[in-house]
Every structure is written in C-alpha cells, then in structure tokens.
Amino acid sequence: MSKLLSPAKVGGLQLSNRVVMSPMCTYEVKKEDGIPTPFHFAHYGMRAISKVGLIITESTAVDPKGRISKNDLGLWDDDQVPEFKRLIDSLHYLGTKVGIQLNHAGRKAADEDSPVAPSAIAFDENSKTPEELSIDQIKKIVRKFGEAAKRASDAGVDMIEIHGAHGYLLNQFLSPASNHRSDEYGGSLENRFRIVREVAEIVKDNFSGPIWVRLSLTDYADDGNENSIDDWRQVGKWLETADVELLDVSTGGLLPVGPNFPVHDGYQTRFATELKRSVDIDVSTVGLLDNPGLAEYILQNNQADLIMQGRALLRNTNWLNDAAKELHDKKFTAFDASYGRGQK
Ligand SMILES: Cc1cc2nc3c(=O)[nH]c(=O)nc-3n(C[C@H](O)[C@H](O)[C@H](O)COP(=O)(O)O)c2cc1C
C-alpha cells in the first residue's frame, strides 16, 4: 500500500489519502456576486468522486475590492453562505474533506479601479499603482478575514487556508520589495509579518477547525531583495506558535518573473523540505508533482507530508486511479461500485 493513497492525519485533518486538490481559480462566477454556480458543483464534484482526499476550493475573496477578478468566489456577505453550504454538503456527501482558501488580492486585484496595497508600488508596468492602506484600513481588512472565516465555518468547511503566497495582499506585506512602510506594518520582518499574525488570530477566533497558510518561499528576485530562508524559518515558527497546523509551501507571484532555475518535476519541493526542518507542524508541497512515483518518493523520504495537485487534476480527473495502478497499490479503489463495471 502506498503512503500517497493511504489514510493519514495531516495538518489537523483525518484524510482518506494524501492527495489534495490545490486551490485553483476558475473565474466562473459570471454574475460577479461571488456565489458558487453549477460549474463549481460539477467541477469539484468530479474530483470528489475520484477520491481526492481534500479539496481546497479556489481563492475566495474576503472583500469585493480584494478579488483577483470580478469572477472570483467570495465570502464577504452573509447572502453568499447558503450556496457555499450546499456545495460543501454535496462534496462531503461524495466523501471528501473540503477546505477553503481565503484571500485578498491587494495590488493584484486586476479588475479593481483603485486597488490597495501596503505601499503604492505597482506589480508591473501594465498594472495600476495601488493606494497605500492606512492603519484603519488594514484593521478593517483583518476583520474581513475574520468575518469570512465565520461564514466559511457556517458553510461547514473542514479547514481554512489563508493565502499568504503568490504576490497577493498578505505576501505583499511580507516581502520587502512590495512593503516600504515605516509604521508597525513595515520595516522589520516582525512588522511585515504583523498582518499575517493578526489574520491567523482572527480566523482562529471565528473557526474551530485547522488553519493552514500558503507561503511563497522565494520571489525569484534578481537583486536579492527578498526574505531569506532563515526569515521564512522564523515566519514558520511564528505561524506554528499561532496554532497554524500546516504550511503549504509554494513560490513566486510577487514579481513579474518566473523561477531563476530550470523548472523540473517537483521544482518547489526543496523549499518545503527546507521549511519542514525548522518546524514541528506539517508541510505540504506543490508544483509539477504529476508523477506518482515522485510524489511517493517525497512522502517516503519525509520531504513533505502532503502532496498538492493542481494542473494534473485539471487534465485528468482520474489521476488517483492512474496513480494507484502506477504505484501497484491494490488496496486503493478510486471508484465506488456505481463505476465498477467501467474498470474492466
Ligand atoms: C488555473 C490555475 C488557477 C490557480 N489559482 C490559484 C488559487 O486560486 N490559489 C492558489 O493558491 N494557487 C492557485 N494556483 C496555483 C496552484 O494551486 C498550484 O500551486 C500550481 O498550479 C502548481 O501546481 P501544479 O504544478 O500541480 O499545477 C492556480 C493554478 C492554476 C493552473
């Protein structure tokens, strides 16, 4: 039996296997009201039927001004809760655990006329220059994370992931390249981390389940103006102290550049493993992990505790079934009896 496809308790959740659907925006909310549509029921339902252990639904805005696009999901209003609850209930019915990723896009709110950010620095030359947030506005955004967490809790999620990666608002605060503030939210690493700590605390006040945080461990900055791996170790320890149960390690997105080394299978796992050495909580890895043998190798060698799959699950809803065959895992059955005859 493979480690990848065996049940495990990870990040405070009892999972049927260690394959997680990584959060992926679908931009399918055509009515621009943040409410799940039949697309979301079918899209996530298919992955639940194929036995993904945990589905983390796509980036969900805590504030309409913090949407990546107007077609994002959102939990900034109580009216959005009932349809989220129906979606989550249906995925539970299909046997998967469900998490939600809460996000504020900050300067990367592409459809927003006046985006906000820690400092008035645009993402790139084609992006709007954001307005610098006042301290009052920062506190309001923190409260919005808390309110969205309460709504996610009411909708029945099993866990909440705080999006601190890929150059969105919390990542903009963390990184010295996008945060030039001189008040208590800028300057030292501790100050740049302050909003993340406050968000983690308020989410915890409003949700009794596990909290995970996604981080980008490098900005691929040519000039070296970014947090060092030691800084990230410190951030990891602070998050552990804040009772965060899992660090979801990704990279990039803060600057308009890609990796500064050849991209290969598992190219981000080295960052997850680095962080795992410094914390006592679980760490997940993501990024070109389509090869089941590689995913199993990473788990067996304790390089990470959980495997997130993004594009592989977009391409192939039967990824787990194919992985079981490749890993010769005869105990894992991807299909219930209703699909059994299709197996011959
Ligand atoms: C279409 C698409 C949408 C994405 N949206 C999100 C998102 O909402 N939140 C997030 O943290 N990452 C997002 N990502 C990044 C994925 O979660 C994942 O980290 C990345 O695709 C690398 O994993 P993969 O090689 O398995 O695809 C997105 C990726 C894709 C391809």
CSV table of C-alpha atoms and ligand atoms in Angstrom, one decimal:
chain,number,residue,atom,x,y,z
A,1,MET,CA,0.0,0.0,0.0
A,2,SER,CA,1.4,3.4,-0.9
A,3,LYS,CA,1.8,6.3,1.6
A,4,LEU,CA,0.3,8.6,-1.0
A,5,LEU,CA,-3.0,6.8,-1.2
A,6,SER,CA,-3.3,5.6,2.4
A,7,PRO,CA,-5.4,7.3,5.1
A,8,ALA,CA,-3.4,9.8,7.3
A,9,LYS,CA,-3.9,12.5,9.8
A,10,VAL,CA,-2.2,15.6,8.4
A,11,GLY,CA,-2.5,19.3,9.2
A,12,GLY,CA,-5.1,18.5,11.9
A,13,LEU,CA,-7.4,16.6,9.4
A,14,GLN,CA,-8.1,12.9,9.1
A,15,LEU,CA,-7.8,12.3,5.4
A,16,SER,CA,-8.6,9.3,3.3
A,17,ASN,CA,-5.3,9.9,1.4
A,18,ARG,CA,-2.5,12.4,1.0
A,19,VAL,CA,-3.6,13.9,-2.4
A,20,VAL,CA,-5.0,17.4,-2.1
A,21,MET,CA,-6.6,19.4,-4.9
A,22,SER,CA,-4.6,22.6,-4.8
A,23,PRO,CA,-6.7,25.8,-4.9
A,24,MET,CA,-7.2,27.0,-8.5
A,25,CYS,CA,-9.3,29.9,-9.6
A,26,THR,CA,-11.8,29.1,-12.2
A,27,TYR,CA,-13.2,32.6,-12.8
A,28,GLU,CA,-16.6,31.0,-13.3
A,29,VAL,CA,-18.8,33.4,-11.3
A,30,LYS,CA,-20.4,35.1,-14.3
A,31,LYS,CA,-22.9,37.1,-12.2
A,32,GLU,CA,-19.9,38.7,-10.3
A,33,ASP,CA,-21.7,38.1,-7.0
A,34,GLY,CA,-19.1,35.7,-5.5
A,35,ILE,CA,-21.6,32.8,-5.2
A,36,PRO,CA,-20.8,29.3,-6.4
A,37,THR,CA,-22.5,28.2,-9.6
A,38,PRO,CA,-23.5,24.8,-11.1
A,39,PHE,CA,-20.0,24.8,-12.6
A,40,HIS,CA,-18.4,24.6,-9.1
A,41,PHE,CA,-20.7,21.7,-8.1
A,42,ALA,CA,-19.7,19.7,-11.2
A,43,HIS,CA,-16.0,20.8,-11.2
A,44,TYR,CA,-15.3,19.9,-7.5
A,45,GLY,CA,-17.8,17.0,-7.5
A,46,MET,CA,-15.9,15.2,-10.2
A,47,ARG,CA,-12.7,15.4,-8.2
A,48,ALA,CA,-14.6,14.3,-5.1
A,49,ILE,CA,-15.9,11.2,-6.9
A,50,SER,CA,-12.4,10.3,-8.0
A,51,LYS,CA,-11.5,10.2,-4.3
A,52,VAL,CA,-9.2,13.2,-3.8
A,53,GLY,CA,-8.6,13.3,0.0
A,54,LEU,CA,-9.1,17.0,0.4
A,55,ILE,CA,-10.4,19.7,-2.0
A,56,ILE,CA,-9.3,23.2,-1.3
A,57,THR,CA,-11.6,25.4,-3.2
A,58,GLU,CA,-10.2,28.3,-5.2
A,59,SER,CA,-9.1,31.7,-3.9
A,60,THR,CA,-12.2,33.2,-2.2
A,61,ALA,CA,-12.3,36.9,-1.6
A,62,VAL,CA,-12.9,38.4,1.8
A,63,ASP,CA,-13.7,41.7,0.3
A,64,PRO,CA,-15.1,42.6,-3.2
A,65,LYS,CA,-12.1,45.0,-3.6
A,66,GLY,CA,-9.8,42.1,-2.9
A,67,ARG,CA,-10.9,39.9,-5.8
A,68,ILE,CA,-8.3,38.8,-8.4
A,69,SER,CA,-11.1,39.3,-10.9
A,70,LYS,CA,-14.8,40.0,-10.7
A,71,ASN,CA,-15.5,36.4,-11.5
A,72,ASP,CA,-13.9,35.1,-8.2
A,73,LEU,CA,-15.8,33.4,-5.5
A,74,GLY,CA,-16.4,35.5,-2.4
A,75,LEU,CA,-17.5,35.3,1.3
A,76,TRP,CA,-17.8,39.0,2.1
A,77,ASP,CA,-21.6,38.8,2.5
A,78,ASP,CA,-24.0,36.6,4.5
A,79,ASP,CA,-26.1,36.0,1.4
A,80,GLN,CA,-23.2,34.0,-0.1
A,81,VAL,CA,-23.2,31.4,2.7
A,82,PRO,CA,-26.2,29.2,1.7
A,83,GLU,CA,-24.8,28.2,-1.7
A,84,PHE,CA,-21.4,27.6,-0.3
A,85,LYS,CA,-23.1,25.3,2.3
A,86,ARG,CA,-24.9,23.4,-0.4
A,87,LEU,CA,-21.6,23.0,-2.3
A,88,ILE,CA,-19.7,21.8,0.7
A,89,ASP,CA,-22.5,19.5,1.9
A,90,SER,CA,-22.5,17.9,-1.6
A,91,LEU,CA,-18.8,17.3,-1.5
A,92,HIS,CA,-19.0,15.8,1.9
A,93,TYR,CA,-21.7,13.5,0.6
A,94,LEU,CA,-19.3,12.4,-2.0
A,95,GLY,CA,-16.7,11.5,0.7
A,96,THR,CA,-14.1,14.2,0.5
A,97,LYS,CA,-12.9,16.8,3.1
A,98,VAL,CA,-13.3,20.4,2.0
A,99,GLY,CA,-11.2,23.4,2.7
A,100,ILE,CA,-11.5,27.0,1.5
A,101,GLN,CA,-8.8,29.4,0.6
A,102,LEU,CA,-9.4,33.0,1.9
A,103,ASN,CA,-7.7,35.8,0.0
A,104,HIS,CA,-7.3,39.5,-0.6
A,105,ALA,CA,-5.6,40.2,-3.8
A,106,GLY,CA,-4.2,43.7,-2.8
A,107,ARG,CA,-2.4,45.3,-5.8
A,108,LYS,CA,-3.2,42.2,-7.9
A,109,ALA,CA,-7.0,42.9,-7.9
A,110,ALA,CA,-6.9,43.3,-11.7
A,111,ASP,CA,-10.5,44.5,-12.2
A,112,GLU,CA,-10.4,47.0,-9.4
A,113,ASP,CA,-10.3,50.7,-10.3
A,114,SER,CA,-8.3,51.6,-7.2
A,115,PRO,CA,-6.6,48.5,-5.7
A,116,VAL,CA,-4.9,48.7,-2.3
A,117,ALA,CA,-1.6,47.5,-1.0
A,118,PRO,CA,0.9,48.0,1.8
A,119,SER,CA,2.8,50.6,-0.4
A,120,ALA,CA,2.0,52.5,-3.6
A,121,ILE,CA,4.1,50.2,-5.8
A,122,ALA,CA,2.6,48.6,-8.9
A,123,PHE,CA,3.0,44.9,-9.7
A,124,ASP,CA,4.4,45.7,-13.2
A,125,GLU,CA,4.2,48.4,-15.8
A,126,ASN,CA,0.8,47.2,-17.0
A,127,SER,CA,-0.8,47.3,-13.6
A,128,LYS,CA,-2.4,50.1,-11.7
A,129,THR,CA,-0.5,51.8,-8.9
A,130,PRO,CA,-2.3,50.8,-5.7
A,131,GLU,CA,-3.3,53.1,-2.9
A,132,GLU,CA,-1.3,52.7,0.3
A,133,LEU,CA,-3.5,51.3,3.1
A,134,SER,CA,-4.0,53.3,6.2
A,135,ILE,CA,-3.7,51.5,9.6
A,136,ASP,CA,-7.5,51.8,9.9
A,137,GLN,CA,-8.0,50.1,6.5
A,138,ILE,CA,-5.5,47.4,7.4
A,139,LYS,CA,-7.5,46.6,10.6
A,140,LYS,CA,-10.7,46.6,8.6
A,141,ILE,CA,-9.3,44.0,6.1
A,142,VAL,CA,-8.1,41.9,9.1
A,143,ARG,CA,-11.7,42.0,10.4
A,144,LYS,CA,-13.0,41.0,7.0
A,145,PHE,CA,-10.8,37.9,7.1
A,146,GLY,CA,-12.5,37.1,10.5
A,147,GLU,CA,-16.0,37.6,9.1
A,148,ALA,CA,-15.3,35.5,6.1
A,149,ALA,CA,-13.9,32.7,8.3
A,150,LYS,CA,-17.1,32.8,10.4
A,151,ARG,CA,-19.1,32.4,7.1
A,152,ALA,CA,-16.8,29.6,6.0
A,153,SER,CA,-17.4,27.9,9.3
A,154,ASP,CA,-21.2,28.4,9.0
A,155,ALA,CA,-20.9,26.8,5.5
A,156,GLY,CA,-19.3,23.7,7.0
A,157,VAL,CA,-15.7,23.7,5.8
A,158,ASP,CA,-13.2,21.3,7.4
A,159,MET,CA,-10.3,23.7,7.2
A,160,ILE,CA,-9.4,27.2,6.2
A,161,GLU,CA,-6.3,28.1,4.2
A,162,ILE,CA,-5.0,31.7,4.5
A,163,HIS,CA,-3.5,32.8,1.2
A,164,GLY,CA,-0.2,34.3,2.1
A,165,ALA,CA,1.5,33.4,-1.3
A,166,HIS,CA,1.7,34.3,-5.0
A,167,GLY,CA,2.0,38.0,-4.5
A,168,TYR,CA,-1.4,38.7,-3.1
A,169,LEU,CA,-2.0,41.2,-0.2
A,170,LEU,CA,-0.5,39.2,2.7
A,171,ASN,CA,2.5,38.3,0.5
A,172,GLN,CA,2.8,42.0,-0.4
A,173,PHE,CA,3.1,42.8,3.3
A,174,LEU,CA,5.7,40.0,3.9
A,175,SER,CA,8.0,40.9,1.1
A,176,PRO,CA,10.5,43.9,1.4
A,177,ALA,CA,10.1,44.6,-2.3
A,178,SER,CA,6.4,45.4,-2.0
A,179,ASN,CA,6.3,46.7,1.6
A,180,HIS,CA,8.1,50.1,2.1
A,181,ARG,CA,6.1,51.1,5.1
A,182,SER,CA,7.7,52.8,8.1
A,183,ASP,CA,4.9,52.1,10.6
A,184,GLU,CA,4.3,48.9,12.7
A,185,TYR,CA,3.3,47.0,9.5
A,186,GLY,CA,6.6,47.6,7.7
A,187,GLY,CA,10.4,47.6,8.2
A,188,SER,CA,11.4,44.6,10.3
A,189,LEU,CA,10.4,41.0,9.4
A,190,GLU,CA,8.3,41.0,12.6
A,191,ASN,CA,6.4,44.2,11.4
A,192,ARG,CA,5.9,42.8,7.9
A,193,PHE,CA,4.5,39.6,9.4
A,194,ARG,CA,2.2,41.5,11.8
A,195,ILE,CA,-0.9,41.4,9.5
A,196,VAL,CA,-0.4,37.7,8.8
A,197,ARG,CA,-0.4,37.0,12.6
A,198,GLU,CA,-3.5,39.2,13.1
A,199,VAL,CA,-5.3,37.4,10.3
A,200,ALA,CA,-4.3,34.0,11.7
A,201,GLU,CA,-5.6,35.0,15.1
A,202,ILE,CA,-8.9,36.4,13.9
A,203,VAL,CA,-9.5,33.4,11.7
A,204,LYS,CA,-8.9,31.2,14.8
A,205,ASP,CA,-11.3,33.3,16.8
A,206,ASN,CA,-14.0,32.5,14.2
A,207,PHE,CA,-13.3,29.0,13.2
A,208,SER,CA,-12.6,26.0,15.4
A,209,GLY,CA,-11.1,23.7,12.7
A,210,PRO,CA,-7.5,23.6,11.4
A,211,ILE,CA,-5.9,26.7,9.8
A,212,TRP,CA,-3.3,26.3,7.1
A,213,VAL,CA,-1.2,29.1,5.5
A,214,ARG,CA,0.2,29.1,1.9
A,215,LEU,CA,3.5,30.9,1.5
A,216,SER,CA,5.8,31.8,-1.4
A,217,LEU,CA,9.2,30.9,-0.1
A,218,THR,CA,11.0,32.9,-2.8
A,219,ASP,CA,10.1,35.9,-5.1
A,220,TYR,CA,12.9,34.9,-7.6
A,221,ALA,CA,14.2,38.5,-7.1
A,222,ASP,CA,17.2,39.2,-9.3
A,223,ASP,CA,18.5,41.8,-6.9
A,224,GLY,CA,18.3,39.5,-3.9
A,225,ASN,CA,15.8,41.9,-2.2
A,226,GLU,CA,13.6,39.3,-0.6
A,227,ASN,CA,13.2,37.3,2.6
A,228,SER,CA,16.0,34.7,3.2
A,229,ILE,CA,15.3,31.1,4.0
A,230,ASP,CA,16.2,32.0,7.6
A,231,ASP,CA,13.4,34.7,7.5
A,232,TRP,CA,11.0,32.0,6.3
A,233,ARG,CA,12.1,29.7,9.1
A,234,GLN,CA,11.2,32.4,11.5
A,235,VAL,CA,7.8,33.0,9.9
A,236,GLY,CA,7.2,29.3,10.0
A,237,LYS,CA,7.9,29.2,13.8
A,238,TRP,CA,5.7,32.2,14.4
A,239,LEU,CA,2.9,30.5,12.5
A,240,GLU,CA,3.4,27.4,14.5
A,241,THR,CA,3.1,29.4,17.7
A,242,ALA,CA,-0.1,30.9,16.3
A,243,ASP,CA,-1.5,27.4,16.2
A,244,VAL,CA,-1.4,27.1,12.4
A,245,GLU,CA,-1.5,23.4,11.6
A,246,LEU,CA,0.2,23.2,8.2
A,247,LEU,CA,2.4,25.3,6.0
A,248,ASP,CA,1.6,25.0,2.3
A,249,VAL,CA,4.8,25.9,0.5
A,250,SER,CA,4.8,27.4,-2.9
A,251,THR,CA,6.9,30.1,-4.6
A,252,GLY,CA,6.7,33.2,-6.8
A,253,GLY,CA,4.0,35.5,-7.9
A,254,LEU,CA,5.2,38.7,-6.1
A,255,LEU,CA,7.3,39.9,-9.0
A,256,PRO,CA,6.6,39.6,-12.8
A,257,VAL,CA,9.3,37.0,-13.1
A,258,GLY,CA,9.5,33.2,-13.1
A,259,PRO,CA,11.9,30.7,-11.5
A,260,ASN,CA,15.5,31.6,-11.8
A,261,PHE,CA,16.5,27.9,-12.4
A,262,PRO,CA,15.2,25.3,-14.9
A,263,VAL,CA,11.7,24.3,-13.9
A,264,HIS,CA,11.5,20.5,-13.4
A,265,ASP,CA,9.3,17.9,-11.8
A,266,GLY,CA,8.9,18.8,-8.1
A,267,TYR,CA,10.8,22.1,-8.5
A,268,GLN,CA,9.3,23.7,-5.4
A,269,THR,CA,9.7,20.7,-3.0
A,270,ARG,CA,13.2,21.8,-2.0
A,271,PHE,CA,11.6,24.9,-0.3
A,272,ALA,CA,9.0,22.8,1.5
A,273,THR,CA,11.7,20.4,2.8
A,274,GLU,CA,13.9,23.4,4.0
A,275,LEU,CA,10.9,24.7,6.0
A,276,LYS,CA,10.0,21.3,7.3
A,277,ARG,CA,13.4,21.0,9.0
A,278,SER,CA,12.6,24.1,11.2
A,279,VAL,CA,9.0,23.5,12.3
A,280,ASP,CA,7.1,20.7,14.1
A,281,ILE,CA,3.9,21.1,12.1
A,282,ASP,CA,3.1,19.5,8.8
A,283,VAL,CA,4.3,20.9,5.5
A,284,SER,CA,2.8,20.4,2.1
A,285,THR,CA,4.4,20.6,-1.3
A,286,VAL,CA,3.0,21.6,-4.7
A,287,GLY,CA,4.3,22.1,-8.3
A,288,LEU,CA,4.7,19.6,-11.1
A,289,LEU,CA,4.1,16.5,-8.9
A,290,ASP,CA,2.1,14.7,-11.6
A,291,ASN,CA,4.4,11.7,-11.5
A,292,PRO,CA,3.0,9.4,-8.7
A,293,GLY,CA,6.4,7.8,-8.2
A,294,LEU,CA,7.9,11.2,-7.4
A,295,ALA,CA,5.0,12.0,-5.0
A,296,GLU,CA,5.5,8.7,-3.2
A,297,TYR,CA,9.3,9.3,-3.0
A,298,ILE,CA,8.8,12.7,-1.4
A,299,LEU,CA,6.5,11.3,1.2
A,300,GLN,CA,8.6,8.2,2.0
A,301,ASN,CA,11.7,10.4,2.4
A,302,ASN,CA,9.8,12.9,4.7
A,303,GLN,CA,10.5,15.8,2.4
A,304,ALA,CA,6.9,16.8,2.8
A,305,ASP,CA,3.7,15.5,4.5
A,306,LEU,CA,1.1,16.1,1.8
A,307,ILE,CA,1.0,16.3,-2.0
A,308,MET,CA,-1.0,19.1,-3.7
A,309,GLN,CA,-2.1,18.5,-7.2
A,310,GLY,CA,-3.1,21.4,-9.4
A,311,ARG,CA,-3.0,21.1,-13.2
A,312,ALA,CA,-2.7,17.3,-13.1
A,313,LEU,CA,-6.2,17.2,-11.7
A,314,LEU,CA,-7.5,19.7,-14.3
A,315,ARG,CA,-6.1,17.4,-17.1
A,316,ASN,CA,-7.1,14.1,-15.6
A,317,THR,CA,-10.0,13.7,-13.1
A,318,ASN,CA,-8.9,10.1,-12.7
A,319,TRP,CA,-5.4,10.9,-11.6
A,320,LEU,CA,-5.7,8.9,-8.4
A,321,ASN,CA,-6.9,5.8,-10.2
A,322,ASP,CA,-3.9,6.1,-12.6
A,323,ALA,CA,-1.6,6.7,-9.6
A,324,ALA,CA,-2.8,3.6,-7.8
A,325,LYS,CA,-2.0,1.5,-10.9
A,326,GLU,CA,1.4,3.0,-11.3
A,327,LEU,CA,2.2,2.5,-7.6
A,328,HIS,CA,0.8,-1.1,-7.7
A,329,ASP,CA,-1.5,0.0,-4.8
A,330,LYS,CA,-4.2,-2.7,-4.9
A,331,LYS,CA,-5.9,-1.5,-1.7
A,332,PHE,CA,-6.9,1.8,-3.1
A,333,THR,CA,-10.1,1.9,-5.1
A,334,ALA,CA,-10.8,5.1,-7.0
A,335,PHE,CA,-14.3,4.2,-8.0
A,336,ASP,CA,-17.4,3.1,-6.0
A,337,ALA,CA,-19.5,0.2,-7.1
A,338,SER,CA,-21.5,2.5,-9.4
A,339,TYR,CA,-18.5,2.9,-11.7
A,340,GLY,CA,-17.1,-0.6,-11.1
A,341,ARG,CA,-18.1,-2.1,-14.4
A,342,GLY,CA,-16.2,0.6,-16.2
A,343,GLN,CA,-13.0,-0.7,-14.7
A,344,LYS,CA,-12.9,-3.9,-16.9
B,1,LIG,C1,-5.8,27.7,-13.4
B,1,LIG,C2,-5.0,27.9,-12.1
B,1,LIG,C3,-5.5,28.7,-11.1
B,1,LIG,C4,-4.8,28.8,-9.9
B,1,LIG,N1,-5.4,29.5,-8.8
B,1,LIG,C5,-4.8,29.5,-7.6
B,1,LIG,C6,-5.5,30.0,-6.5
B,1,LIG,O1,-6.7,30.4,-6.5
B,1,LIG,N2,-4.9,30.0,-5.3
B,1,LIG,C7,-3.6,29.5,-5.2
B,1,LIG,O2,-3.0,29.5,-4.1
B,1,LIG,N3,-2.9,29.0,-6.2
B,1,LIG,C8,-3.5,29.0,-7.4
B,1,LIG,N4,-2.9,28.3,-8.5
B,1,LIG,C9,-1.6,27.6,-8.2
B,1,LIG,C10,-1.9,26.1,-8.0
B,1,LIG,O3,-2.6,26.0,-6.8
B,1,LIG,C11,-0.6,25.4,-7.9
B,1,LIG,O4,0.1,25.9,-6.8
B,1,LIG,C12,0.2,25.5,-9.1
B,1,LIG,O5,-0.6,25.3,-10.3
B,1,LIG,C13,1.4,24.5,-9.2
B,1,LIG,O6,0.9,23.2,-9.0
B,1,LIG,P1,0.8,22.1,-10.3
B,1,LIG,O7,2.1,22.0,-11.0
B,1,LIG,O8,0.3,20.9,-9.6
B,1,LIG,O9,-0.3,22.8,-11.2
B,1,LIG,C14,-3.6,28.2,-9.7
B,1,LIG,C15,-3.0,27.5,-10.8
B,1,LIG,C16,-3.7,27.3,-11.9
B,1,LIG,C17,-3.1,26.4,-13.0
